[in-house]
């Protein structure tokens, strides 16, 4: 229905402005209002007005598509919101800019609150910032093309997702690579983007509904069609970054020095050794059960891995659960202590009643995510097959207990992929939990919301590749693939989905030795790209074909071949006397001068600059794992194949 050229397509009450900078708002600092999306004179306007000025909703003429229920109006936001509202998200710090977003009113305000009413054309929006998930009310901050921020809109009754879904009918919303809570706004008439959506079949549904899919299940969407999603983000973001203004900072201006070339020597062949057996391990066990010649033992694990029968013991040392220097008696006491600690944390969530959980959105949200992920983790492995498999129950319990252990991080999708092989090998609930905690000490940064750790790793990978194979880097740059975003999943969960299950066990135990340096996983990624360089460069692949080819390598790689090549790349770099200093830092040959700050040149979009040095690299002794884990309690089916 239409009236006087207006058509209201969305309305939501309970949208407040907070006029105080205090974390806890008093009633006088809240202004209740109504947010509407209105079509008017070939334009679409977002309008907010206080309740007394918004008018009687019965007088508003809504437009509904025939045969479709208007879910945007009635649908409420899920209650899960794990985090806290930043103090800056209040009106006092983001008052509207009169020069750009002058409020447009249908009637004169009846009180001083009316001065807060505003309208903005969707075409004037530059970005939308969503609140950090938390226990407080969700909010949105709208940034205009002029760089001004409109007042933060606090949705006390839910509705942020519904509003964004409506906006996605008129705009393309793309998540910023630097801030997962920032959505960059593009007009729907971008023919290049629209054509690429259709041609690449990025999404099963209409491409205009892209935001809805990511809001409903962001992680599984990324995992299930990662290369296509990466291609969408890259294509959507590049036009924006070229003309970005000061409130969205560009990457640091320190490109790789094109004129600086590192001359590498020949690559020496590397042979892998047979796995360490129980008999060989026993030769390293001294009086009182203390391990002897530990560096030699770690070197053997690095060069050959472990036999399947030895993993259950050795992984506890590799993951920092048991001390390499401890005696057998000390290990038993440590396991008893950690068992008590584990069940204390497990009892914390076990004792929460269903009624309590209904009022605990944080726990309820984690439980829902974990149950969904566990139900589809490694189900083709016989160890996890079947609807009532005890292994699935233990995965669920361990992950929920980890939420009690690490409140700040909680549960993020992908963690179940890391736990599954550990539980498969350890066959003990408590031991598996503390081994998992040790693994998370190594990779927890991968799951942090800021994604700074992942950006830094992609930047380091690009730097290594630039030194090892400049022609391949130039080729990837020419095909718009120089950011190496297709390697994101490799680094996020340590190649868990790239190799067969049994090969993942071998790869991880080699990486856990931290030999020959702390970032062997980056050299593993370089090795895979090195193995595929001829296919990539000689086949005339464009960016889409590169992404497709990399994605199709899953389960086709030999872990032994990849490890041999990764080690060969390391020795080739080590032999170079002109190795840049920052490459030496990545390889662990020198101590970094200072930790990377958020402004440091570590973003994948801005390759690290090569810094030549005259001093030859020196290999320091490797450090032992730092995590502090615990143990106990047997369960689970007997050992399956694939170890």
Steps between C-alpha positions, in 0.01 A plus 500: 500500500617852432401842628624838381800345329612320815525127553618368837671167445639449851416626848645403835422644842714481811795668326665732752759775499733501802588854601742413779854367467455284810504122456180466703235733364245667725144542368542874440786437258297271272286630213258242366425515129396323182722417204345480153615432146290707261485503121431855379535661155743242355710517815521280809529678835595373844308701760511499880273708721419506875183322603298819552599618153481167320121510482243226539621188323145432386529807278810364326435336166711185459585318180524123503597275213207288382496154647789567737488554873683812607745330733715809521247674720422221744823305512696551819875488541655186657594560860859376463733800523835405669691820583451855621390829352784749445467825691532709184175374353287776648353818361736731683788379285322449170252784468359548150682728259260787417678579176436155357221322678267782594193341656198496274172507689144434407379713792655745742645335809286518810795503742872544517537133416370574153832663413652153481278385213688443176461363149769389256483374146645150460710634215681726747618211719865400487515233769307343786667394823339230707554471875736244643290201604427534870252479779377856448266625228623468144549823309587632154703809410445646152788686332423729207703569187600835653670314784252593773340250736129503577385424856545139605170312478452261796251220433352415840256253348727351236475572131850587376514198274152562367593859415822395329313240297264772378792729416660218303206523256625843395874479576791259485654458845853358515687422821821699536819286502635714783196500726247218495237728659527765227287461185597703197210626292482479120207579269312208349557635150863388501481291186846350545415361841155384399634323193775332701245373755291347226791366296688345792184375677638624829181427688222251469236772534466837337823696537308796639440293814870455569497678838219287637694178436808626673303623801320169537813281481815699422760237577343204320430718199867593491621145548262338251579730209810682613662571169181647357441718805859625490455591135183695584666698778805581292294618205264699720761669713761606246296779335428641844859492626625701205291797611477434871495797732676555829254312722586173325882508497683362201772238546845638585689624200795261509488273198765239443813650351473394138868561432626288788561139400615224734731252328421155629728203458399156377235313692649193662298177506343395828416150615245415763585250772278216626264579788619486859397167653420409860832319525693809386300720740585263787871560435442863598330415832745523788483448874173601667335511161669824393560547128861540395660660193177687430637717211610182323158343557322808364725497195402139434130583530552787257676283244276195522192560711366246749370149472125484564543299821731767648289805426278468805802550726717730289229751411462588869860623499483669161191697606646607834265294715788306653842650563797361305710526820248349744521158664231232475387577855479872426295426190251290700456776757458755223233288331303464824510875557388574145222243525351683798539830317325367190196362683467819704463694174275237345269516800458873445301451182356160592329651805319768299130411480301548177316787667829669589637446151202681350628807684864435406521590133878455499495137609194423291667642192820305552306179563301544178811568292686204649211256454465603137873474425558174685219336306697549176863466613689210337185290469658294221758375752375179661605633839226765475235316299150429626238720669581393859875479463673559838776691322248766395382544858858545617572754227196694619598482870863596443412801285241625750752460781752698296251788502527492880880482478536788254212742554656767280520282189218254564414282203558591137421278207806308388602399852318169465727425203803544726363291786380205295844347415622557858207313652541227237861443609485564877182296569449674833269790574717691748833439328348601166366822651838613633678400181243705310571794731867463412421509130277803548789680671678475165211604274251695715585819312358343185152512656507849646245744364756758389661248259833680552683169545363363173588821317853489637545136396376567147743791482786280618404230251504754219844622607641146502351432159639827366851389602461139386322555169464861375362389157217308671421805716497724193269256323258488793507880518421524130200271549366697797593219741807652663335531841511117535153501655448149361751385766282631784346163586839329487636722775180531703470130589849383405410318178243283679274487193773477238646157589351160582439447871802274556727751322373781722620304805848474351509865390391638837747300708781623275383862531468469880874434532551866397793384290686625313325826595173634641323553164546177312130510413572802279768302317250216459272747322795617286578137418147434374510811282846402376369157401215660307690796347534351150133405488401848611735695275499288184128432480402862448287500813317815598402585855189283498688200359776545759247493783327199350826311450620565856165390638515177300834401655312383810583138587732471197825604669764268644607620844845340469569673168381832640714466815808411298456803281428729795821390671694542176368857473617568854856381433507694174410819688741422783791471256440851365745752647291795381179382660288805599479563871121475515515163324746386765247609763227287339731198495597554864865563417509834681289657771252755363608857574155584635157336494269577210254776580166541323662763282796282411529383139364153556172512315463266202385798299835668565800265460783536747796690368818304441777621727847378395758411759865408485508267798449131425211335686569298810259228616407539869390204713128435466278593790285247679124540478367750753138394558392375841254209462337196719358117490279175583190283431486228234220441248455463125512222241815307428762634258378529142690495177647815355743560782 
